[in-house]
PDB file of C-alpha atoms in Angstrom:
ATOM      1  CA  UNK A   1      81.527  59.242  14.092  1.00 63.00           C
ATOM      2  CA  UNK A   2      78.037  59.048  15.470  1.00 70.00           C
ATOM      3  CA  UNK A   3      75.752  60.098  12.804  1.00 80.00           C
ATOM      4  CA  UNK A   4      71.807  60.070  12.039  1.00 89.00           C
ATOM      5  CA  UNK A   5      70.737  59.777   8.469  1.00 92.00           C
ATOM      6  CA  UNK A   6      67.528  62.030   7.599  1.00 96.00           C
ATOM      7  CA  UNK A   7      65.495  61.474   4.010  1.00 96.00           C
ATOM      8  CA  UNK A   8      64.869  62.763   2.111  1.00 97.00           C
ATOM      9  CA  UNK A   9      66.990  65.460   1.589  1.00 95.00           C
ATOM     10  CA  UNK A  10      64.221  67.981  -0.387  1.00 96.00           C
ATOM     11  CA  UNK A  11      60.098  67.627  -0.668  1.00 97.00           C
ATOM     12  CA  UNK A  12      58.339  69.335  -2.799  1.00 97.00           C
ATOM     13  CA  UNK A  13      54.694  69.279  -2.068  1.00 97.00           C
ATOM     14  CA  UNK A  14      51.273  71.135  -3.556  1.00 97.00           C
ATOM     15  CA  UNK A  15      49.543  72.782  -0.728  1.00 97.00           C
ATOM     16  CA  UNK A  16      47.028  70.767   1.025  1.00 97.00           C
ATOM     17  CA  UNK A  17      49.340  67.428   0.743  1.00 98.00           C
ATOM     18  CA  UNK A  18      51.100  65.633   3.593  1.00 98.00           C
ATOM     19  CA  UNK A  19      54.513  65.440   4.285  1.00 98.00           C
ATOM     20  CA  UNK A  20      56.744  63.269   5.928  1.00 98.00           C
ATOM     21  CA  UNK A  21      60.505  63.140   6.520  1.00 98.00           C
ATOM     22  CA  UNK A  22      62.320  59.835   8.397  1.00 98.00           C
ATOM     23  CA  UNK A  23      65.566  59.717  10.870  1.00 97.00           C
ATOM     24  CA  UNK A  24      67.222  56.804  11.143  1.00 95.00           C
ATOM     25  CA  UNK A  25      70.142  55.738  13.357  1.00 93.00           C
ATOM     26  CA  UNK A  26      72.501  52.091  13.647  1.00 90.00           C
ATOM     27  CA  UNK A  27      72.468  52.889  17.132  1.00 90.00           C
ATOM     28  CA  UNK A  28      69.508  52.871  19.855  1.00 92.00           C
ATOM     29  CA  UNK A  29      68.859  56.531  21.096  1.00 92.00           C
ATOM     30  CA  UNK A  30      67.879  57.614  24.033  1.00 90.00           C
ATOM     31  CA  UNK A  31      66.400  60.959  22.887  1.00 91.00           C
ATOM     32  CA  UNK A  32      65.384  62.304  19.579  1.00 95.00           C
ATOM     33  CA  UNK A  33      64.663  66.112  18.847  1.00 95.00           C
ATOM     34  CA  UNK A  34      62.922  67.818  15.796  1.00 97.00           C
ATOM     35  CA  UNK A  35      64.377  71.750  15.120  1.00 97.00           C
ATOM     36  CA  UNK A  36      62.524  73.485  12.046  1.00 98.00           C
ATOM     37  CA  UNK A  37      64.748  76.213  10.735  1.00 98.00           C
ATOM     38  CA  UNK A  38      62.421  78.541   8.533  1.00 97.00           C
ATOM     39  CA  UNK A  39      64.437  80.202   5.395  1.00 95.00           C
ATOM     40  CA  UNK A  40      67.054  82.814   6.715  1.00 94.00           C
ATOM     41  CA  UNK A  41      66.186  81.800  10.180  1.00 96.00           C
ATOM     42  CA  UNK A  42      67.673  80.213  13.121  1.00 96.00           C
ATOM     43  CA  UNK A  43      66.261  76.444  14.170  1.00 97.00           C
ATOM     44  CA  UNK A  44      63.482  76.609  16.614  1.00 96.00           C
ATOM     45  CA  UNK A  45      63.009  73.211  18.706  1.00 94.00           C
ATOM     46  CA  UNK A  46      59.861  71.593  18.131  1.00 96.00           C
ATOM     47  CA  UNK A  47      59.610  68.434  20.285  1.00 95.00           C
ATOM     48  CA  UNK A  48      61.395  65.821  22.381  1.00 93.00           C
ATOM     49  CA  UNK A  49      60.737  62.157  22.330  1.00 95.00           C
ATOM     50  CA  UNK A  50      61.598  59.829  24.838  1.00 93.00           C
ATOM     51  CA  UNK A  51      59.793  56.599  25.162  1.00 95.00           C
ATOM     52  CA  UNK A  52      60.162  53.457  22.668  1.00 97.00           C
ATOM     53  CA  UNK A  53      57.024  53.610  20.245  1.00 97.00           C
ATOM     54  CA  UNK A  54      56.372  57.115  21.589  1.00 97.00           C
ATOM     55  CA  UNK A  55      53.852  59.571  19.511  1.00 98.00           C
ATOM     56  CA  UNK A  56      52.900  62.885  19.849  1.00 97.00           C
ATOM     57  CA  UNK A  57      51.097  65.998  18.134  1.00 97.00           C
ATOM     58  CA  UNK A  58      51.067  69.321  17.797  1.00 96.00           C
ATOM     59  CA  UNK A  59      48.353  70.574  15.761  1.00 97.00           C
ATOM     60  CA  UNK A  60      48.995  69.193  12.212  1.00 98.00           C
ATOM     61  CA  UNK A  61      52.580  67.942  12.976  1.00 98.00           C
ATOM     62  CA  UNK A  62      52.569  64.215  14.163  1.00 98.00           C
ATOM     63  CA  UNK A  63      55.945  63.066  15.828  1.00 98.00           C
ATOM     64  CA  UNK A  64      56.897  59.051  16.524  1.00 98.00           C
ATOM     65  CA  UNK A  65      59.403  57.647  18.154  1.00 98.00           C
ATOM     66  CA  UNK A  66      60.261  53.859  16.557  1.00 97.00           C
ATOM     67  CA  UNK A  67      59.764  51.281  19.076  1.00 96.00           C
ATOM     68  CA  UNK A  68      63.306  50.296  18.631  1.00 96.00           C
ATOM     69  CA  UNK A  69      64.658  53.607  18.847  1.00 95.00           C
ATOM     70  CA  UNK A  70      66.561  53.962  16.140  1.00 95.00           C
ATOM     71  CA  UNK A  71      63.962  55.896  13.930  1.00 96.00           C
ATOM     72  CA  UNK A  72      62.106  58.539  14.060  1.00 98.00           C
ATOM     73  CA  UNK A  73      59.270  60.225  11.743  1.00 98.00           C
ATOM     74  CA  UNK A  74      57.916  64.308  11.759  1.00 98.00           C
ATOM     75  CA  UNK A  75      54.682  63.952   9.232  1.00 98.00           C
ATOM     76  CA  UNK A  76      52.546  67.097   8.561  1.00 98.00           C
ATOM     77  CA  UNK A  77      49.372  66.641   7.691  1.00 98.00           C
ATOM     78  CA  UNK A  78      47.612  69.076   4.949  1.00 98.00           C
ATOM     79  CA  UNK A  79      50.583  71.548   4.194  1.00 98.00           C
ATOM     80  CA  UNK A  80      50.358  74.987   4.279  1.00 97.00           C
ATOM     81  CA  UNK A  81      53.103  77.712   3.367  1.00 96.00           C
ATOM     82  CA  UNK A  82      53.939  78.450   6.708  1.00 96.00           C
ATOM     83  CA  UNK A  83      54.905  74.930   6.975  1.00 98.00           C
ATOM     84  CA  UNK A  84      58.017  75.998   4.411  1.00 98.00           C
ATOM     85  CA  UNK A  85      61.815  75.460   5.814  1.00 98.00           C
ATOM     86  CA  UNK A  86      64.327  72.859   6.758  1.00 98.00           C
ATOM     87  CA  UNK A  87      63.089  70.078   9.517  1.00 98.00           C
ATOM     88  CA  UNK A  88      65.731  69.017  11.528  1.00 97.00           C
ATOM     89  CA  UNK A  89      66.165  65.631  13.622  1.00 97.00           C
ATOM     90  CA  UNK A  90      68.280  66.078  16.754  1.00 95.00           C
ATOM     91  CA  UNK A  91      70.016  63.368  18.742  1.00 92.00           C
ATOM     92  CA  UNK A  92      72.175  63.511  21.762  1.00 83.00           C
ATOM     93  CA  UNK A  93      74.737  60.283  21.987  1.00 75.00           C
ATOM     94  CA  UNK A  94      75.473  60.698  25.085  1.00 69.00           C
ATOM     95  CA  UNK A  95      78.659  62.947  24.960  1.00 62.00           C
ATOM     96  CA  UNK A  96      77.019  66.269  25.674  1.00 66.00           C
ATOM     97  CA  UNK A  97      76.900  67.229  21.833  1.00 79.00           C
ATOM     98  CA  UNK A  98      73.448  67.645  19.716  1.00 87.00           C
ATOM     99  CA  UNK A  99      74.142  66.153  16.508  1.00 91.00           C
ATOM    100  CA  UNK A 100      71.670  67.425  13.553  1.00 93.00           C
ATOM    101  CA  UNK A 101      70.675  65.432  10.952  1.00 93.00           C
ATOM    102  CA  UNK A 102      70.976  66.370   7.364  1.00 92.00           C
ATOM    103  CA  UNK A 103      68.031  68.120   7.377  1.00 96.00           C
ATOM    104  CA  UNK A 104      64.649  67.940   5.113  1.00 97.00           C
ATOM    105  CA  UNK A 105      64.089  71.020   2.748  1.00 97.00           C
ATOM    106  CA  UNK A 106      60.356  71.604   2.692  1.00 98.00           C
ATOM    107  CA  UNK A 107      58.897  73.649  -0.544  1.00 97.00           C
ATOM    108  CA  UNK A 108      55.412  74.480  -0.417  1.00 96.00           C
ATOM    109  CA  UNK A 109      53.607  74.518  -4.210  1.00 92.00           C
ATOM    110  CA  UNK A 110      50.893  77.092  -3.729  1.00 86.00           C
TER     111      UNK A 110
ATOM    112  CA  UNK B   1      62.034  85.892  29.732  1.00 51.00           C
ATOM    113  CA  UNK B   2      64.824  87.054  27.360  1.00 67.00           C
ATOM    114  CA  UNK B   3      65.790  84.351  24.271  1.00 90.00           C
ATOM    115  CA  UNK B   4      69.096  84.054  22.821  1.00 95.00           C
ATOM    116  CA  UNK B   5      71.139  87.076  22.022  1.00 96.00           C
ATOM    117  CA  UNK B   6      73.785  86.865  18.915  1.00 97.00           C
ATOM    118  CA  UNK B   7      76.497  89.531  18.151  1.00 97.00           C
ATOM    119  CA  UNK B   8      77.118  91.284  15.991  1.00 97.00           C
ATOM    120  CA  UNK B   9      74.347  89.872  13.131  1.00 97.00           C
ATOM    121  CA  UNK B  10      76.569  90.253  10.247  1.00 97.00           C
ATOM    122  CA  UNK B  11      80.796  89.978   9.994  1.00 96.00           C
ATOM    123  CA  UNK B  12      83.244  89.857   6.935  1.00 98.00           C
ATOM    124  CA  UNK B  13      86.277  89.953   7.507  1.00 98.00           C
ATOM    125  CA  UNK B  14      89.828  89.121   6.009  1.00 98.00           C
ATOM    126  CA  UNK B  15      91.509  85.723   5.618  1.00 98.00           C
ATOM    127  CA  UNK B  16      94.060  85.417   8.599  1.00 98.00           C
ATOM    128  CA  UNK B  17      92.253  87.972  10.574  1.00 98.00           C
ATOM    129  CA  UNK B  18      90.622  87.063  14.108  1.00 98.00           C
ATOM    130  CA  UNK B  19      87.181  87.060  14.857  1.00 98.00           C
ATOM    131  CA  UNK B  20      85.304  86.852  18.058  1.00 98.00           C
ATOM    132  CA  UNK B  21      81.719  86.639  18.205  1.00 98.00           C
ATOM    133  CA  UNK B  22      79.310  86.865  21.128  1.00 98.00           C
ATOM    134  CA  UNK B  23      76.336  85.120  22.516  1.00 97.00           C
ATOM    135  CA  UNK B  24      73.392  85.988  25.482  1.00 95.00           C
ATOM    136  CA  UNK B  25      71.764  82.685  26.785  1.00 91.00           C
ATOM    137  CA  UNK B  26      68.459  82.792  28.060  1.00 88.00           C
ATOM    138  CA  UNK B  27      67.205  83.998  31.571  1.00 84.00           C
ATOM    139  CA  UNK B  28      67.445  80.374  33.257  1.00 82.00           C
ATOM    140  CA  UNK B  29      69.741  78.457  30.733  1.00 86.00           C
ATOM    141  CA  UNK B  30      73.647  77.448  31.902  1.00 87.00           C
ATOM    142  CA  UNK B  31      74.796  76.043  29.462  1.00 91.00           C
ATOM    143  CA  UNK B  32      75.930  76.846  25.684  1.00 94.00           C
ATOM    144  CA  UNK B  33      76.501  75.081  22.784  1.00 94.00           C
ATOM    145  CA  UNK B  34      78.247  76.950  19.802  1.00 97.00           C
ATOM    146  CA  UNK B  35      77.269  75.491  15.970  1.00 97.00           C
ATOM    147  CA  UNK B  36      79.020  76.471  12.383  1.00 98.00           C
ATOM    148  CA  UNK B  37      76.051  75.847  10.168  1.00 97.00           C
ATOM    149  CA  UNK B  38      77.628  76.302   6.022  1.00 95.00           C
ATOM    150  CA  UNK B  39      75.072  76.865   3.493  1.00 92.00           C
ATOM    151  CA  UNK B  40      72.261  74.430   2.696  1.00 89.00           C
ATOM    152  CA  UNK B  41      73.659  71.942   5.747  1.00 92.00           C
ATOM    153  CA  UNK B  42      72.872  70.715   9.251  1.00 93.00           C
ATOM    154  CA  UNK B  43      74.708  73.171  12.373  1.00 96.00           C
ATOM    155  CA  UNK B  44      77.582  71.628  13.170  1.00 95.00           C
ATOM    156  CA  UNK B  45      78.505  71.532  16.564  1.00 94.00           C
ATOM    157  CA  UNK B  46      81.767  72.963  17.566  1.00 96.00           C
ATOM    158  CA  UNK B  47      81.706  73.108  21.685  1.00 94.00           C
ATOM    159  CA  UNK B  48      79.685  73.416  24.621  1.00 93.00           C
ATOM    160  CA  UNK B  49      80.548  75.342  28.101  1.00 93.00           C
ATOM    161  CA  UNK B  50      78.644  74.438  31.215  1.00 90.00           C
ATOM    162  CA  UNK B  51      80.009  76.654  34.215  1.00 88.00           C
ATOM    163  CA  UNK B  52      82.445  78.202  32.545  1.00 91.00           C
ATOM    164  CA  UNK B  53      84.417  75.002  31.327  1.00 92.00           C
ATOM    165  CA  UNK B  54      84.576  73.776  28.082  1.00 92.00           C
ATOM    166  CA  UNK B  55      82.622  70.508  27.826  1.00 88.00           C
ATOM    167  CA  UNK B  56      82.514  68.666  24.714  1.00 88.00           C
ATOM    168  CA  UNK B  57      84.193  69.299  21.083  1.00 91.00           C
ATOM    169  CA  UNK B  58      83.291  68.798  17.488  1.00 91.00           C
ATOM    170  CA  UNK B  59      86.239  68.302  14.662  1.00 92.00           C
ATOM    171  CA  UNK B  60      87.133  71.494  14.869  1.00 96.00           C
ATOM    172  CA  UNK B  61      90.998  72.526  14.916  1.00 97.00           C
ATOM    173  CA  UNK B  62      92.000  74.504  18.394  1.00 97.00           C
ATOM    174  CA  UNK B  63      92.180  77.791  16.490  1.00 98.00           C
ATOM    175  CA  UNK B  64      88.182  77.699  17.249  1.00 98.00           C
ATOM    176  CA  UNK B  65      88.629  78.184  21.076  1.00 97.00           C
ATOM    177  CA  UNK B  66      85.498  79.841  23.451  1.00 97.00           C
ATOM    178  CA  UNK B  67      84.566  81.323  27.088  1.00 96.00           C
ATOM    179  CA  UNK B  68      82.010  81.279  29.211  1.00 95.00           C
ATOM    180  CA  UNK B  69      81.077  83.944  31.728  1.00 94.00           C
ATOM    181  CA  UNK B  70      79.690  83.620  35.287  1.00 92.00           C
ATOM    182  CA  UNK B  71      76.634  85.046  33.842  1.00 89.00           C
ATOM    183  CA  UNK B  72      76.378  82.272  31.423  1.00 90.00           C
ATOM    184  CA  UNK B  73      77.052  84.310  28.398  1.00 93.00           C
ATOM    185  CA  UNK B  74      79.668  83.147  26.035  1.00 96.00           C
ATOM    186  CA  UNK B  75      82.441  83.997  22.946  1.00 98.00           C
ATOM    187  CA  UNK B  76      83.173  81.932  20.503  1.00 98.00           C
ATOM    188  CA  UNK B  77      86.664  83.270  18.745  1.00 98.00           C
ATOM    189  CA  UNK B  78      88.286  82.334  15.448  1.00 98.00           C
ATOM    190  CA  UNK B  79      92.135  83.063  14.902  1.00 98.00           C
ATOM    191  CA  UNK B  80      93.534  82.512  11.739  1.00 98.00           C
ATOM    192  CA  UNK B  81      90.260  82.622   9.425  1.00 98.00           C
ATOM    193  CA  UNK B  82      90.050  80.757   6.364  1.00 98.00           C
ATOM    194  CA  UNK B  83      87.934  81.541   3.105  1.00 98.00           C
ATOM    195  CA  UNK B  84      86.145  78.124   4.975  1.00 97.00           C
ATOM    196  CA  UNK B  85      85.117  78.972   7.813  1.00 98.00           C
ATOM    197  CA  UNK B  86      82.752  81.473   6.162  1.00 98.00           C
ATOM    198  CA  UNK B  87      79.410  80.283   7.574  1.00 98.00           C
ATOM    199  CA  UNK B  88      76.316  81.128   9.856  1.00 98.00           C
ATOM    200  CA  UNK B  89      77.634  80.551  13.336  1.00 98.00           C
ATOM    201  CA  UNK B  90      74.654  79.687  16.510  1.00 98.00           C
ATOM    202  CA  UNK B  91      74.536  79.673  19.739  1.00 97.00           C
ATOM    203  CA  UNK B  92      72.359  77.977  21.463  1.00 95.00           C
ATOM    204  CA  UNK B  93      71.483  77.613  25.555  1.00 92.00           C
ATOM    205  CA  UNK B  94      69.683  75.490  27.202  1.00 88.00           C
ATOM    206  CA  UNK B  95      69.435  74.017  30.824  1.00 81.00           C
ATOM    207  CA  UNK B  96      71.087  71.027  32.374  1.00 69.00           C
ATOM    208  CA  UNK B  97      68.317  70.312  34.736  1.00 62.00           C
ATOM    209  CA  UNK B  98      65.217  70.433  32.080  1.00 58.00           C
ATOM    210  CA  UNK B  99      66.856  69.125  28.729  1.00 61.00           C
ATOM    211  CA  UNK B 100      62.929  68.617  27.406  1.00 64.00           C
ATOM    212  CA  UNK B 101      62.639  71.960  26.283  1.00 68.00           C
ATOM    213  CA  UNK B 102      65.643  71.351  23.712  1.00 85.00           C
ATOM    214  CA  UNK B 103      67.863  74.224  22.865  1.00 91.00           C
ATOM    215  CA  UNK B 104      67.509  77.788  22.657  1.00 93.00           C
ATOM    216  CA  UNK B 105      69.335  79.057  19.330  1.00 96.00           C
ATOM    217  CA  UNK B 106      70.034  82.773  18.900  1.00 96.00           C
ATOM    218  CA  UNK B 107      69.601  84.320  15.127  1.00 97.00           C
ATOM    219  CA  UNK B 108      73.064  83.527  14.270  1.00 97.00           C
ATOM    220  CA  UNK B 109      76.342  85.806  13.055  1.00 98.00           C
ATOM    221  CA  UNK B 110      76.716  85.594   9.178  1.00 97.00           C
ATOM    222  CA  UNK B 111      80.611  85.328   8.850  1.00 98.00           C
ATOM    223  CA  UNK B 112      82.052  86.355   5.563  1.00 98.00           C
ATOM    224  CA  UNK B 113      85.719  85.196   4.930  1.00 98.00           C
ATOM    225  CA  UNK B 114      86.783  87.330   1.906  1.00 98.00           C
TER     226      UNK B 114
END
C-alpha cells in the first residue's frame, strides 16, 4: 500500500545542536502533516503544508515542503529538552485515511 | 472549546473477551478517525466515521467494527481479542470543512491483552 518512508528512525543529539528528520514518498502528495508525540503522550499536530517548495516556521522548528512534493523536512534548530519525543510525518492519499510515517525518536543529551 | 475525550484510560482484559472503547470529539469536529498505535511504532489507522457512516478502513479484520453518534462521538469495539491487539488505541477528530488544523487526538486507551 501507500506508504511514506521517514529517516531516520532515532537521533540522538547534545543540547544546543540541530536536528533534522526527512519524509519521503514515490508518489506526489497533495498534503503533508508533522504530529510530535512527546513520551507517554498522544501526537499533537504541528503543521500543514500545501504548496510545492512551501516553507514555514514556528519558532525554532523550520518545516519544507519539496518542490516536487514527494519530500518533506521538520529541522529544529538549537535543541532543547522539551524538544524530546517522536516527530511524525502525516500524509493523506486521497482515500480519507492519515497515514503516519515511521516516526523519528528524538533524545535530547543534556 | 473541549479537546478529545478517551475512555476509559487504561483496559486489560482477557484473550477472547470483547472490548469497547469510547471517544469525545471536539466542540466543532465531525468526523473521527480511530488509530492502533503498538509500542515504539507509527498509529495505525483502523477507520474513520463522518455522519455516522463508516468511511474508510485500514487492514484490519471486521472483528474491529465502530459507531458514530449524532453527536459526533464514537466506539471503537474489539470482539474476539488477541494477545495482539494489545496496543495504545487514538481517536482522533477533526473537521471536514477546515482539514488545516490536522487532527485532534485524544490521550489514548492502553489495552492490555493478557
Amino acid at each position: 500500500g501507500q506508504q511514506v518512508m521517514q529517516i531516520p528512525q532515532y537521533q540522538h543529539v547534545q543540547e544546543g545542536e540541530d536536528f533534522t528528520t526527512y519524509c519521503n514518498s514515490s508518489t506526489t502528495l497533495s498534503n503533508i502533516q508533522w504530529y510530535k508525540q512527546r513520551p507517554g503522550g498522544h501526537p499533537v499536530f504541528l503543521i500543514q503544508l500545501v504548496k510545492s517548495g512551501e516553507v514555514k516556521k514556528q519558532k525554532r522548528l523550520t518545516f519544507q515542503f519539496g518542490e516536487a512534493k514527494k519530500n518533506s523536512s521538520l529541522h529544529i534548530t538549537a535543541t532543547q529538552t522539551t524538544d524530546v519525543g517522536t516527530y511524525f510525518c502525516a500524509v493523506n492519499f486521497g482515500n480519507e485515511k492519515l497515514t503516519f510515517g515511521t516516526g523519528t525518536r528524538l533524545t535530547i543529551i543534556p | 472549546e473541549t479537546g478529545v475525550t478517551q475512555s476509559p484510560t487504561h483496559l486489560i482484559k482477557t484473550r477472547g473477551q470483547q472490548v469497547t472503547l469510547r471517544c469525545s470529539s471536539q466542540s466543532g469536529h465531525n468526523t473521527v478517525s480511530w488509530y492502533q498505535q503498538a509500542l515504539g511504532q507509527g498509529p495505525q489507522f483502523i477507520f474513520q466515521y463522518y455522519r455516522e457512516e463508516e468511511n474508510g478502513r485500514g487492514n484490519f479484520p471486521p472483528r474491529f467494527s465502530g459507531l458514530q453518534f449524532p453527536n459526533y462521538s464514537s466506539e471503537l469495539n474489539v470482539n474476539a481479542l488477541e494477545l495482539d491487539d494489545s496496543a495504545l488505541y487514538l481517536c482522533a477528530s477533526s473537521s471536514r470543512v477546515d482539514t488545516y488544523y490536522g487532527y485532534t487526538f485524544g490521550s489514548g486507551t492502553r489495552l492490555t491483552v493478557v
